[in-house]
Structure formats: structure tokens, C-alpha cells
Short mmCIF file of C-alpha atoms in Angstrom, two decimals:
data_model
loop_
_atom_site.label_atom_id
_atom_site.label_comp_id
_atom_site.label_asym_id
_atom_site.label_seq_id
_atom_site.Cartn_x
_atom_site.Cartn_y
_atom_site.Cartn_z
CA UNK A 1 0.00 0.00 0.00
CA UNK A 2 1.55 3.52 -0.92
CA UNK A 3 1.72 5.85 1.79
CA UNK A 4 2.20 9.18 1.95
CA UNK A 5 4.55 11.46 4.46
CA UNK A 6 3.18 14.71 4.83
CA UNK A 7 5.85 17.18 6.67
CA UNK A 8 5.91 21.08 7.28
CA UNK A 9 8.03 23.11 9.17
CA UNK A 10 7.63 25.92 11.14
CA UNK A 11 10.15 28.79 11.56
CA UNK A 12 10.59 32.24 11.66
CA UNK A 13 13.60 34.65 10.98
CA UNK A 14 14.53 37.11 14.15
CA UNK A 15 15.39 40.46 12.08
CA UNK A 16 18.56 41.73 13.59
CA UNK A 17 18.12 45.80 13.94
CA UNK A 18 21.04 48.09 12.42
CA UNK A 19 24.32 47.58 14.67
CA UNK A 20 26.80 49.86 13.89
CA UNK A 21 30.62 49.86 15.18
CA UNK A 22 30.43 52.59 17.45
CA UNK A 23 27.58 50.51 19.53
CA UNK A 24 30.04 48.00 19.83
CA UNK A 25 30.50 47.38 24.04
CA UNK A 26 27.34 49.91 24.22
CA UNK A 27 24.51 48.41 23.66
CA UNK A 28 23.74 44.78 24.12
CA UNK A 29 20.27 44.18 22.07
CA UNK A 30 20.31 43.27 18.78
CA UNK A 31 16.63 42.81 17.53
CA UNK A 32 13.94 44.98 15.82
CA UNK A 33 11.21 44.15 18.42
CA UNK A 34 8.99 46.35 16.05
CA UNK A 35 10.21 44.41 12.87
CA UNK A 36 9.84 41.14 14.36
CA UNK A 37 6.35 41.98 15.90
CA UNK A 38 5.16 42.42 12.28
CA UNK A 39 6.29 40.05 10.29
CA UNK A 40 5.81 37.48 13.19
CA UNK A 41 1.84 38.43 12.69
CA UNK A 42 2.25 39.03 8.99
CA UNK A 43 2.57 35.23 8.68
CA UNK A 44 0.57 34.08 10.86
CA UNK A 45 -2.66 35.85 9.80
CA UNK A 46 -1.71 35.09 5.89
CA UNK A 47 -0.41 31.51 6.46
CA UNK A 48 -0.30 29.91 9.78
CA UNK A 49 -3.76 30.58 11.08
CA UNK A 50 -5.60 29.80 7.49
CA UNK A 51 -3.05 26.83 7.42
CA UNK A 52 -3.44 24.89 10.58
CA UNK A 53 -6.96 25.51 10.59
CA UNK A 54 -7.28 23.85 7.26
CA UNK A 55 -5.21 20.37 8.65
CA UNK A 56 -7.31 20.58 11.75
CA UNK A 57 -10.32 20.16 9.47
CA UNK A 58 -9.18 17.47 7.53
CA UNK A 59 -7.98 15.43 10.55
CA UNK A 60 -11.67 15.62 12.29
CA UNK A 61 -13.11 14.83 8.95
CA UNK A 62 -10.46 11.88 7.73
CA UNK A 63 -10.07 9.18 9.83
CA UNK A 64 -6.92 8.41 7.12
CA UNK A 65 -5.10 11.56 7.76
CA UNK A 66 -1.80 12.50 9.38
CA UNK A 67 0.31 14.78 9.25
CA UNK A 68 3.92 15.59 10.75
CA UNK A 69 4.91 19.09 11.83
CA UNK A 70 8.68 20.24 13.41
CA UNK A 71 9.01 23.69 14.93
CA UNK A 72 11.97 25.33 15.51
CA UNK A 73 13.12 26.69 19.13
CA UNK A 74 13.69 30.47 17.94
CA UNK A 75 10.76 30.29 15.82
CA UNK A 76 8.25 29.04 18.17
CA UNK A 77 9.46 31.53 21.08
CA UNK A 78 8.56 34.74 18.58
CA UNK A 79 4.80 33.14 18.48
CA UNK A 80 4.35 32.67 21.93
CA UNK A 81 5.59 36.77 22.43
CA UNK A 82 3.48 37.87 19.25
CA UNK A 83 1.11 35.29 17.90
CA UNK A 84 0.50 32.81 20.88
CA UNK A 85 -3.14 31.95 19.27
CA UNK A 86 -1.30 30.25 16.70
CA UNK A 87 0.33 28.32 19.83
CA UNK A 88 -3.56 27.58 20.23
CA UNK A 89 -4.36 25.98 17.63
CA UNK A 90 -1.51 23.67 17.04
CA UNK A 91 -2.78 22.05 20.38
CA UNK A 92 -6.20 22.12 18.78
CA UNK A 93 -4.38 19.89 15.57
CA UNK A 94 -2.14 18.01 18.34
CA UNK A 95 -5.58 16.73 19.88
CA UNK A 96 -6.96 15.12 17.05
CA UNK A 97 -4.49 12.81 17.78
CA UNK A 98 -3.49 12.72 13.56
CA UNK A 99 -0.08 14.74 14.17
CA UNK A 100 3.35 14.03 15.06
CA UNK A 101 5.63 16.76 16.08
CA UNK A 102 8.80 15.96 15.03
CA UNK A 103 12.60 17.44 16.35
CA UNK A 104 14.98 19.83 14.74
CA UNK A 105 17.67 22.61 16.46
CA UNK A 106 16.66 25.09 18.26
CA UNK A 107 18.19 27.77 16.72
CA UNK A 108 17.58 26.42 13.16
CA UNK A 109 21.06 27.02 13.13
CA UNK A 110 24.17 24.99 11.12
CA UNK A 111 25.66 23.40 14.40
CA UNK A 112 25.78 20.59 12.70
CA UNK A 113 28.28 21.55 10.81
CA UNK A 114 30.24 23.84 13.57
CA UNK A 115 30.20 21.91 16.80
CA UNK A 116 28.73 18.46 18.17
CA UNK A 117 28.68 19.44 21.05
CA UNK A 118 26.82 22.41 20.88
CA UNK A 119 24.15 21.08 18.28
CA UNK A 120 23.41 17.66 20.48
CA UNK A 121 22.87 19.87 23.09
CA UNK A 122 20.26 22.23 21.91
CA UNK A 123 18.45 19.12 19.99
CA UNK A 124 18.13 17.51 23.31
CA UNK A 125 16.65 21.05 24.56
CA UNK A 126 14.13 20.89 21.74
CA UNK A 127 13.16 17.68 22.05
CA UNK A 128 12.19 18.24 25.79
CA UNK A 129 10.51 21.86 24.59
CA UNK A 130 8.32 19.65 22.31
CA UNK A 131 7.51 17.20 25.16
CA UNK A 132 6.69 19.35 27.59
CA UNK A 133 4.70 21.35 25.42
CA UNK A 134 2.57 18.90 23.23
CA UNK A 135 3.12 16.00 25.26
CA UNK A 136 5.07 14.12 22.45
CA UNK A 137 8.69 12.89 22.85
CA UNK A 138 10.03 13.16 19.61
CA UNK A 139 11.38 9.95 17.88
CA UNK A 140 12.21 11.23 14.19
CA UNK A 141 14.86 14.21 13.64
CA UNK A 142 14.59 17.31 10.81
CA UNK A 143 18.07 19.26 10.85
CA UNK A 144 17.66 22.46 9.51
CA UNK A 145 17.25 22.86 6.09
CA UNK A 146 16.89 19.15 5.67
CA UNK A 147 21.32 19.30 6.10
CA UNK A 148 22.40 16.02 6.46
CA UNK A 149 25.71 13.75 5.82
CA UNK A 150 26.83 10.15 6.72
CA UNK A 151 28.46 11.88 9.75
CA UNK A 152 25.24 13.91 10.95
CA UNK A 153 23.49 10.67 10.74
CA UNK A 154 26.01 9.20 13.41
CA UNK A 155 24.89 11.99 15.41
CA UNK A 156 21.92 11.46 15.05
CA UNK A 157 21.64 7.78 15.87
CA UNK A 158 23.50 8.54 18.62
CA UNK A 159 20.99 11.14 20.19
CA UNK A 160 18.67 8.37 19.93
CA UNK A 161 16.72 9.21 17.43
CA UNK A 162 14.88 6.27 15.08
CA UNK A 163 14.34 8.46 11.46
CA UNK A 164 15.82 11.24 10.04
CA UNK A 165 14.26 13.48 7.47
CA UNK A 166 16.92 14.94 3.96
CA UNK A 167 16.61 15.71 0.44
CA UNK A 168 16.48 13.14 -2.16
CA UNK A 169 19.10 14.99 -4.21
CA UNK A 170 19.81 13.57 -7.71
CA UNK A 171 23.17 13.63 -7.37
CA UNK A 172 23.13 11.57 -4.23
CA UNK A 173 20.29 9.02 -5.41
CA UNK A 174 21.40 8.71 -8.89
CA UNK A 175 19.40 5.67 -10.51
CA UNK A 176 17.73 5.00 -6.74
CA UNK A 177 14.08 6.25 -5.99
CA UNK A 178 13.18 8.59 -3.26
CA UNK A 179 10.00 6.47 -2.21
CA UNK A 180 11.99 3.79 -0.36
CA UNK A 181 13.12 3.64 2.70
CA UNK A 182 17.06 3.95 3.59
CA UNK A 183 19.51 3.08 6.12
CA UNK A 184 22.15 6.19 6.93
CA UNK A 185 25.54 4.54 5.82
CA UNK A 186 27.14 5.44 9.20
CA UNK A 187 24.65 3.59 11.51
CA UNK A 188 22.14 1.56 10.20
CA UNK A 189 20.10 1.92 13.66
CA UNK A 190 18.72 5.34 11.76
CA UNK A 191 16.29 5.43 9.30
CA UNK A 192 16.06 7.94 6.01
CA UNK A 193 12.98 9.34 4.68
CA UNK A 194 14.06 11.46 1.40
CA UNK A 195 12.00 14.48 0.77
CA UNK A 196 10.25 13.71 -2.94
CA UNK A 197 11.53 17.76 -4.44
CA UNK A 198 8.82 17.08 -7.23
CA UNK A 199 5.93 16.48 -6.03
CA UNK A 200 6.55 18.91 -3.05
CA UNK A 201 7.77 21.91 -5.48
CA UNK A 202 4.56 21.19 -7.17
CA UNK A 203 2.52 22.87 -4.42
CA UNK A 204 5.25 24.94 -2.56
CA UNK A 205 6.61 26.43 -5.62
CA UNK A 206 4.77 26.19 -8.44
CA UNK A 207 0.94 25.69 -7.60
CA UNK A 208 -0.24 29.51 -8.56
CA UNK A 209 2.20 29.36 -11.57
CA UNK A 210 -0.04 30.01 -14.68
CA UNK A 211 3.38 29.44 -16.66
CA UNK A 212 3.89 25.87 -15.95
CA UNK A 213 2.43 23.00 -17.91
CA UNK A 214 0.97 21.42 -15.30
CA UNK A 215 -1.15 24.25 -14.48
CA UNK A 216 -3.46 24.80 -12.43
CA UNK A 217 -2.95 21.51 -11.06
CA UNK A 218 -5.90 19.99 -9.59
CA UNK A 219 -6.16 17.50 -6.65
CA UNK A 220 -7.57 14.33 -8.45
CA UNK A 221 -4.26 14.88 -11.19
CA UNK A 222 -1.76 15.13 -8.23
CA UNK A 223 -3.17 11.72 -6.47
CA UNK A 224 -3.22 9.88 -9.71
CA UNK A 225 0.40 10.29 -10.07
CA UNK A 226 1.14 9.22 -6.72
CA UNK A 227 -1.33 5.83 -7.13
CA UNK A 228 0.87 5.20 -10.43
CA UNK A 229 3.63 5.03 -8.93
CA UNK A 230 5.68 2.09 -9.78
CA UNK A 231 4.90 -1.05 -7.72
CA UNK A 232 6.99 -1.48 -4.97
CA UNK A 233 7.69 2.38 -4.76
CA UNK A 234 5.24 2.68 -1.73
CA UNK A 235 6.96 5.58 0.41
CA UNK A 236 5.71 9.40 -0.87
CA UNK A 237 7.53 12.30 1.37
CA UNK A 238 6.22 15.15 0.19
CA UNK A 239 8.00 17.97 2.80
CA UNK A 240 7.39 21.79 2.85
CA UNK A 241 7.39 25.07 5.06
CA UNK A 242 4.14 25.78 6.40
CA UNK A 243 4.27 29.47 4.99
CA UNK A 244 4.22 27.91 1.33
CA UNK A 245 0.37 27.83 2.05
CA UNK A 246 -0.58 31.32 1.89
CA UNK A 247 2.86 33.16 1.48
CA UNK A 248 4.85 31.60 -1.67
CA UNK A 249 1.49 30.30 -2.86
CA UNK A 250 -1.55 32.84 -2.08
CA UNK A 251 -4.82 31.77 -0.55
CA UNK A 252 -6.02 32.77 -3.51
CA UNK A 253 -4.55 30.46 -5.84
CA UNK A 254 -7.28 28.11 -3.75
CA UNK A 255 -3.88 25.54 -2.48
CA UNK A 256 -5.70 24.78 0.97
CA UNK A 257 -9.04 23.71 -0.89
CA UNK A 258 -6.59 21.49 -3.16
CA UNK A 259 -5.28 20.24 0.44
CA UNK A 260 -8.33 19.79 1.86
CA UNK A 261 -9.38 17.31 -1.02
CA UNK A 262 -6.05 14.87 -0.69
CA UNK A 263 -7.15 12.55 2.17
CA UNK A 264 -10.85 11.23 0.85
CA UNK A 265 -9.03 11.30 -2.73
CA UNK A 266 -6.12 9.10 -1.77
CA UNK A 267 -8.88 6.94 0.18
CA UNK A 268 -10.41 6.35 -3.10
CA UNK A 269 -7.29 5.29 -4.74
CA UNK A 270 -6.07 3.12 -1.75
CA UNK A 271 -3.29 5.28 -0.75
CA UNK A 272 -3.12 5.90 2.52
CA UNK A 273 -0.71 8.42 5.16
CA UNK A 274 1.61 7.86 7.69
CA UNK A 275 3.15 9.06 10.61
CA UNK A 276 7.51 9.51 9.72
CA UNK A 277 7.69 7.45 13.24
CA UNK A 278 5.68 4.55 11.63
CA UNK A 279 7.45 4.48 8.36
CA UNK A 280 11.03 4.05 10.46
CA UNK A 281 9.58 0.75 11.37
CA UNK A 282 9.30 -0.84 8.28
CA UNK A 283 12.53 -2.13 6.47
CA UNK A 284 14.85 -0.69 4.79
CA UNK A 285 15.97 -1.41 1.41
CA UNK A 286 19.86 -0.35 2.32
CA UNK A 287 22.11 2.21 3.06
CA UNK A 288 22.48 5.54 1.69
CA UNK A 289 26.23 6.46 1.37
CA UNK A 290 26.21 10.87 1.50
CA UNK A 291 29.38 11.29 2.35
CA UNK A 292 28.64 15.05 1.62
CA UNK A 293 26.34 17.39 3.15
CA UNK A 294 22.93 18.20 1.14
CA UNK A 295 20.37 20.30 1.77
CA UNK A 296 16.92 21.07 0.32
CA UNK A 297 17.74 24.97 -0.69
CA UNK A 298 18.79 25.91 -4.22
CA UNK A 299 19.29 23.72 -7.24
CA UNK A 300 22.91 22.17 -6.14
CA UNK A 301 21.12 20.86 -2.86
CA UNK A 302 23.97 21.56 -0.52
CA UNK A 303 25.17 23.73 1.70
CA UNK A 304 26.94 26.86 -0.58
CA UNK A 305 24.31 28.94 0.23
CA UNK A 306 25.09 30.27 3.73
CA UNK A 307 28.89 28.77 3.70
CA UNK A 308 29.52 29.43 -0.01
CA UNK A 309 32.22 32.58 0.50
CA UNK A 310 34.91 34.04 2.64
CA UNK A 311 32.53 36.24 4.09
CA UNK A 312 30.11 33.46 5.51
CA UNK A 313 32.80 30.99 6.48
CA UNK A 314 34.66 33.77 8.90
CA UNK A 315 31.64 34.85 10.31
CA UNK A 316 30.64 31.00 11.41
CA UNK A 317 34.14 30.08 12.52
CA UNK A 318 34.00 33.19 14.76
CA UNK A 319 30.56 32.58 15.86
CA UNK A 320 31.58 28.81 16.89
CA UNK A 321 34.75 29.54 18.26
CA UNK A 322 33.41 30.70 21.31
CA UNK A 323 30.71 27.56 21.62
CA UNK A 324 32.52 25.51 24.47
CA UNK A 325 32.73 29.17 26.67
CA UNK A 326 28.70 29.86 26.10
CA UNK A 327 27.55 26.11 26.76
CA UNK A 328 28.79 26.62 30.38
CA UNK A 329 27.90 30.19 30.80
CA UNK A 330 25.17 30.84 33.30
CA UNK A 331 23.87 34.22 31.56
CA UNK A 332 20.59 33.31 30.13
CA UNK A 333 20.98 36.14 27.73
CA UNK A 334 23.82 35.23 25.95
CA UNK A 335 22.20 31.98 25.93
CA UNK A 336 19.42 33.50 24.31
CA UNK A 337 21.75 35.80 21.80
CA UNK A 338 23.13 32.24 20.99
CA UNK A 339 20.31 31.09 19.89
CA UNK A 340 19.40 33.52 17.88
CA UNK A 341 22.86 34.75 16.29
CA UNK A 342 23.21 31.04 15.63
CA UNK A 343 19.93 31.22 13.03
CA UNK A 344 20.82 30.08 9.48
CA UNK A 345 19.36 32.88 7.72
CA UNK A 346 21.80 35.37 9.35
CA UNK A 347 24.22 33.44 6.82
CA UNK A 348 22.39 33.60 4.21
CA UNK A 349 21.79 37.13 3.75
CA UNK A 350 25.74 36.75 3.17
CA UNK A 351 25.03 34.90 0.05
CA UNK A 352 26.70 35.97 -3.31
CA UNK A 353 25.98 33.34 -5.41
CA UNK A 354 23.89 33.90 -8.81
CA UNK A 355 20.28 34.37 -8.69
CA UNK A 356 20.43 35.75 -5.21
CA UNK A 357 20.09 39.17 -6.54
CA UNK A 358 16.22 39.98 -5.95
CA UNK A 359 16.73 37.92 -2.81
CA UNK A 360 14.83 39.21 0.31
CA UNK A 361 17.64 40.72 2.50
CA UNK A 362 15.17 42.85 5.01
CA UNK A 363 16.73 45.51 5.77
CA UNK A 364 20.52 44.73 4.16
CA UNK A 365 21.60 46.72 0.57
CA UNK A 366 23.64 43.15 0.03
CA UNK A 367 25.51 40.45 0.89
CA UNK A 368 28.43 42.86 2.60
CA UNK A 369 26.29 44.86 4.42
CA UNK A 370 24.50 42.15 6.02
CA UNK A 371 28.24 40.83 6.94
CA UNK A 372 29.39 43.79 8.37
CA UNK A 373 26.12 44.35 10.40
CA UNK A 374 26.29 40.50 11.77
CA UNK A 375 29.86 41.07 12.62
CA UNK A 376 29.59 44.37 14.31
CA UNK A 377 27.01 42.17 16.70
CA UNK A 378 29.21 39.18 16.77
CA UNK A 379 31.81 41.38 17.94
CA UNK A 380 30.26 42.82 21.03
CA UNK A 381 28.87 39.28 21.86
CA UNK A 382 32.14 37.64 21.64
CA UNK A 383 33.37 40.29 24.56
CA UNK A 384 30.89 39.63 26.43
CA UNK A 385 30.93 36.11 26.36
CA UNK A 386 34.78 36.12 27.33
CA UNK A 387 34.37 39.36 29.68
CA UNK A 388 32.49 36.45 31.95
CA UNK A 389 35.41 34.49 32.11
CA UNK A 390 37.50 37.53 33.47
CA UNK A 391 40.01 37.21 31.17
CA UNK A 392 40.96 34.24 31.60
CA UNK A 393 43.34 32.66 28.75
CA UNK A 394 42.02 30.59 26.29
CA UNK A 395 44.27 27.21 27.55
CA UNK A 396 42.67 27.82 31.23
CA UNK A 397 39.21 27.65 29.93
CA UNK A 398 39.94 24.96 27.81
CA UNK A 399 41.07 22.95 30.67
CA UNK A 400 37.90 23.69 32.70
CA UNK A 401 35.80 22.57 30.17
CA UNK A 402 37.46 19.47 29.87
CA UNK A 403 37.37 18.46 33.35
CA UNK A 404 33.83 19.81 33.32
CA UNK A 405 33.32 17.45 30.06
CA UNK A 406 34.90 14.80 31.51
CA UNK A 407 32.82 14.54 35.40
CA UNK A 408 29.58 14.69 33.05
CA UNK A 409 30.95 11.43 30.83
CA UNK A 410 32.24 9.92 34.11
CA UNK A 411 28.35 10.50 35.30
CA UNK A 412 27.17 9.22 32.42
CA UNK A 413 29.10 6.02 32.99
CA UNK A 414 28.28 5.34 36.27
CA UNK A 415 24.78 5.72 35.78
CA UNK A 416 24.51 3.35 32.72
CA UNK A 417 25.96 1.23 35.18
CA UNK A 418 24.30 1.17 37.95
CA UNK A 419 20.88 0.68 35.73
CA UNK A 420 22.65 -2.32 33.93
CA UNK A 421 23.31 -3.59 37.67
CA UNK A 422 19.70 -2.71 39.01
CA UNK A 423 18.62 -4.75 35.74
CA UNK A 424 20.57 -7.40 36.59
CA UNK A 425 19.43 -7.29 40.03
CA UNK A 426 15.67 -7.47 39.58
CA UNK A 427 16.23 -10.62 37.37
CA UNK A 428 17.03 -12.55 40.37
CA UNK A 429 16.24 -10.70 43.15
CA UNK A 430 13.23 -8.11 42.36
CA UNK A 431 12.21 -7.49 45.69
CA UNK A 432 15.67 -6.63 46.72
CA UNK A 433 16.82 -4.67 43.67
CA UNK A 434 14.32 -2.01 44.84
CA UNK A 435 16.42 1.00 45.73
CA UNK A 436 15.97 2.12 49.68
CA UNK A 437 15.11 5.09 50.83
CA UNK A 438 18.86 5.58 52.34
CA UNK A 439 20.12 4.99 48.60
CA UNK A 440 18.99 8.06 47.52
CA UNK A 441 19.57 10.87 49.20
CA UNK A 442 23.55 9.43 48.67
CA UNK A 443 22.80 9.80 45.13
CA UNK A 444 21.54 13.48 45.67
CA UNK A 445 24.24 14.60 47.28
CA UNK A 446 27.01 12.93 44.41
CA UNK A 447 24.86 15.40 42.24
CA UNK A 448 24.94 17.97 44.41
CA UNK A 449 28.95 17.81 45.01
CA UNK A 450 29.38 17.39 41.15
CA UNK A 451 27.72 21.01 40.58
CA UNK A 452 29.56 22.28 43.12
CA UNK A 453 32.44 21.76 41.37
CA UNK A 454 31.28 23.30 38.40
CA UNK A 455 30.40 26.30 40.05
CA UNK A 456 33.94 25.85 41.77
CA UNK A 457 35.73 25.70 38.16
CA UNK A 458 33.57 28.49 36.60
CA UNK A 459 34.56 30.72 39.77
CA UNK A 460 38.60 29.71 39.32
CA UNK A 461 38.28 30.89 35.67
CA UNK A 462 37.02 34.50 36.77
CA UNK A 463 40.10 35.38 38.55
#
């Protein structure tokens, strides 16, 4: 039976305001609150509202319908400050029961590509934001942009995680179909699920073109090239933004009545949908060697667009450089600067490449300009990241971090341990394997002297 994957993520770009280098060690705030405001409620009245409304319909009215949705940290923080009724109703869709929220980094940065540490740590942060807040622990990953190589995969499967959403690039498939289901190359314990760039460009991209052949493209034509499918071709992931319903294609154009008219179409042609969770189960057909990184942005599917030129690649090295000092930092702000400074479309305004000439740059004249605003920011934030650690030399904080590194790993250990041992216990012994009520407080206070010491070694590097 052919089932189709239907994905869409949510984010939204934090406009930077104009930094210039005489507010350098100043001011601290970086963000058009006004800006922000705006387009935050721009997009939800024109596409997120209309949008979710639209899948909440067809899940009460579809008993064959799911859908998957992954929201990025930064993105969903700027709807619960200006849109939070769009916070509403994706609890309405989330209890229908006929969505899966999926996981992706917080930022919607490229950590992935800077620093493992740093991007395993802010998945994990998402992945409890999601669980906390729609009661779903995530069990499939979306990196941003759909990035992905043989060595994010590792990281991946490593984290846990049972699926992992990418591009099904030409140039990595080559004769191979995007409708199966593939094993990353690096550790086959992780699943692929390759993003189908036809038949999703079809209504992200070109649905309200009147200049394309297909057009207008109706919703009975769409599922009848899905249904012929080749047999054995069974697995259609057909992954967008949510803003490509009612931004890139207008309400007008009528794309959420084509939507709407999927499900009880596809249940006449005996295709069905599925959760990206429930498609990780099935087998695979083999691995996928990408020994390269690939993304789902521009026509060469990689990732030139935000680290294609000297400009972009100094601005991330500098930006990462300084990842080990902010991961122990206590300031929630630069936390929060991190977060947001770490956003991939702060590189991307960078961009030279051709074709990127009419691109949207807010409020940037071009690629250098955006640069030198970004770095005028970066610069002040990289003070006062290190102005925490009193200027301390980079070797001292190094070492702190490694023995900080090394008491979490030795943690780690022990506990993996002692739940191997309680396991082993309760085999033969379940009665006594309980733990006592003297146990634990023993246990609180090893936790308790282990953050003492990193308070200890964050106070020794202030001196």
C-alpha cells in the first residue's frame, strides 16, 4: 500500500536591527522588536492561522489523515511573544491525535556543521521543549534545512533518534528512488525518509504558476500520479514550510481547498498516510552512502548557500569559536543571543551566489552589508561572552571545560551502570533490587557535590 509522508516546518527569521561599530561594548540588544512583531503576525494571519486551521479540518473529517509538523526553538518563542493563538491551535491539531511533532535545532542554526557538542545539546533542549509542550517525545529528527551527511546521521543515531528526514538529491540518489526507505551509511540503527523535491515543489513552488504545464494543477491529477507510482515504490515524502500555504502560494490560488481534497481522494485510490515514526519501522531497502552534506535549498542541494564565500565561512568560525565558553555560561541572555545569532538565515543574507540578486535581505543593501552588520554584533557578543570568564586565557578555559566534560561522561558512565546492575538485580532478586530510601539521598548529594564543582571551576576561571 503507498503511503504518503506529509511534513511542514515551522520557523521564523529574528530580524537583527542596524548595529553599527560605534555601539560595539554599548549596547547589548540586537533585535527589531517592532520588525519582528510584524512580520511574526504578517505570517501568521496570511499563512499559519488559514493553514493549521485547514489540517485541523481534515484530521476531524479523515479518519486516514496525518500529518507531521517540526518547529523550531527560535521560531516558536517569537509566536508565543506575538502570535501565541497560533500556539492555540496547534494544540487544537495536536488533539486530534493525527499529528506528530517531530525534532529539529533550536536555533535552526548549522551546528551541525560547527560543533557536536553544541548542536546535540540544543536538539536535546528541543526535544524536551516539544515534550513538555505537546506532550510528544520526539522519535524522528529534521536538521535544519533538511542538512544532512553520513556523519550527521552518526549523530543522530546517537541522540537516539529512530528516522531522520533529507533531500532526495539527484546527485546523491542517482538511478535509486526517493519512495523507499534507507539506512544512513554510518549507523544503520537510523532510518532515512528522502523528501520527494517534485511532487513537493509542485505545491510549494509552483501551484499559482499560470506558466507551468501542469497548471493549475488539480487534486484528483496530483493523487493519480502518486497511485501510479511504480509497484513497490510505496513511500511518498512530500516535505514543505508551512508558509508555502498562503505566502509563496496565495490563498487565492485556492492551495488549501486542493489540500483539503487529498485525504478522501487518496482513500479512493487506496493510498493511505503515515506518521515519519511509523514508516522508520518498516525495512529498509539499504544504506544511503552521503558522504557530503545536502540540503533542500537551491538547485545544487547543498550547503553553498550560507557557507559558499569568505565572508560566511569567517563569520561561522567566529561565531563557533566561542561555543565551548557559552555552553557553560550561566547568563541566560547570551544563551538566548546564541540562539538567535546562531539562526541560518543570518548566513544567508551573506550569500553571493547567482540568482540571489532579488533575494529578500530585510533591511541589508547586500551580501556585505549584512556581513558587516552581523559582525559588528558578533563582535560585542564575543566580549561579552569572554568578559564572563575575566580574562581568563584561552588554555585555562579549555582545561575547565574538559574536566567539566569529563565529570559529566564519568556521570554518564556510572549511571549506565548502575541501571545495567539494578537490571541485573531485579532478574534474580526483584524485591531486593528495589532502591531504599537511604540509597537516595547518597545519590543526591554525588549530584549535588558534582555542581559544586562546576560552580567551583567556573569561579577559578574568573580570577
Amino acid at each position: 500500500m503507498k503511503k504518503i509522508c506529509l511534513y511542514f516546518e515551522i520557523h521564523h527569521v529574528i530580524h537583527l536591527k542596524r548595529y553599527r561599530f560605534f555601539d560595539i561594548g554599548r549596547d547589548h540588544y540586537y533585535y527589531d522588536d517592532f520588525e519582528n512583531d510584524r512580520s511574526t503576525n504578517d505570517i501568521a494571519d496570511r499563512s499559519y492561522v488559514p493553514a493549521l486551521n485547514a489540517l485541523i479540518q481534515m484530521a476531524k473529517e479523515n479518519d486516514n489523515f496525518k500529518v507531521a509538523l517540526s518547529l523550531s526553538g527560535v521560531g516558536l518563542e517569537q509566536l508565543q511573544y506575538h502570535a501565541p493563538h497560533v500556539i492555540d491551535l496547534l494544540h487544537e491539531l495536536n488533539a486530534t491525535g493525527k499529528v506528530e511533532f517531530l525534532c529539529e535545532p533550536y536555533s535552526h542554526g548549522l551546528g551541525s556543521l560547527g560543533n557536536e557538542e553544541s548542536f546535540c545539546s540544543e536538539v536535546e533542549r528541543m526535544s524536551k521543549t516539544i515534550e513538555e509542550l505537546f506532550g510528544q517525545k520526539p522519535k524522528v529528527f529534521r536538521n535544519s534545512s533538511l542538512i544532512y551527511s553520513d556523519d550527521i546521521g552518526a549523530m543522530v543515531a546517537n541522540m537516539g533518534f529512530k528516522g531522520m528526514l533529507t533531500e532526495g538529491a539527484k546527485h546523491v540518489l542517482g538511478w535509486k528512488s526517493p519512495h523507499f526507505i534507507y539506512d544512513c551509511a554510518a549507523d544503520s540503527r537510523l532510518k532515512l525518509l528522502l523528501r520527494d523535491y517534485k511532487l513537493s515543489d509542485d505545491i510549494s513552488l509552483r501551484f499559482n504558476d499560470s506558466s507551468w504545464s501542469e497548471y493549475p494543477l488539480y487534486a484528483d491529477r496530483y493523487m493519480d500520479w502518486i497511485a501510479d507510482m511504480p509497484e513497490g515504490e510505496d513511500v511518498i515524502n512530500i516535505f514543505m514550510e508551512l508558509c508555502a500555504l498562503g505566502i509563496y502560494q496565495p490563498l487565492s490560488s485556492n492551495v488549501l481547498e486542493f489540500l483539503k481534497a487529498l485525504p478522501a481522494l487518496a482513500a479512493e485510490r487506496g493510498v493511505g498516510f503515515a506518521f515519519p515514526s511509523e514508516l522508520c519501522e518498516e525495512k529498509s531497502v539499504g544504506s544511503l552512502d552521503v558522504p557530503y552534506n545536502i540540503s533542500w535549498v537551491d538547485e545544487e542541494r547543498d550547503t553553498s548557500c550560507w557557507l559558499g564565500n569568505s565572508l560566511q565561512r569567517e563569520a561561522f568560525q567566529k561565531l563557533y569559536s566561542i561555543a565551548e565558553r557559552v555552553m557553560i555560561c550561566p547568563d541566560r541572555s547570551i544563551k538566548q543571543d546564541w540562539d538567535y545569532l546562531q539562526a541560518s538565515n543570518n548566513f544567508r543574507f551573506m550569500c553571493t551566489k547567482p540568482g540571489y540578486g532579488s533575494f529578500n535581505r530585510g533591511i541589508y543593501d547586500g551580501p556585505y552589508d549584512a556581513f558587516t552588520n552581523y559582525m559588528n554584533i558578533l563582535g560585542d557578543f564575543v566580549t561579552r561572552v569572554n568578559n564572563i570568564y575575566g580574562g581568563a586565557e584561552n588554555e585555562e578555559i579549555n582545561s575547565l571545560i574538559t574536566i567539566i566534560q569529563n565529570q559529566d561522561d564519568e556521570l554518564a558512565a556510572k549511571d549506565k551502570e548502575i541501571e545495567k546492575l539494578q537490571k541485573l538485580l531485579a532478574k534474580y532478586n526483584p524485591i531486593e533490587s528495589e532502591p531504599s530510601a537511604d540509597d537516595k539521598p547518597s545519590r543526591k548529594k554525588k549530584s549535588e557535590g558534582v555542581e559544586a564543582k562546576k560552580t567551583t571551576a567556573k569561579k577559578a576561571s574568573g580570577k
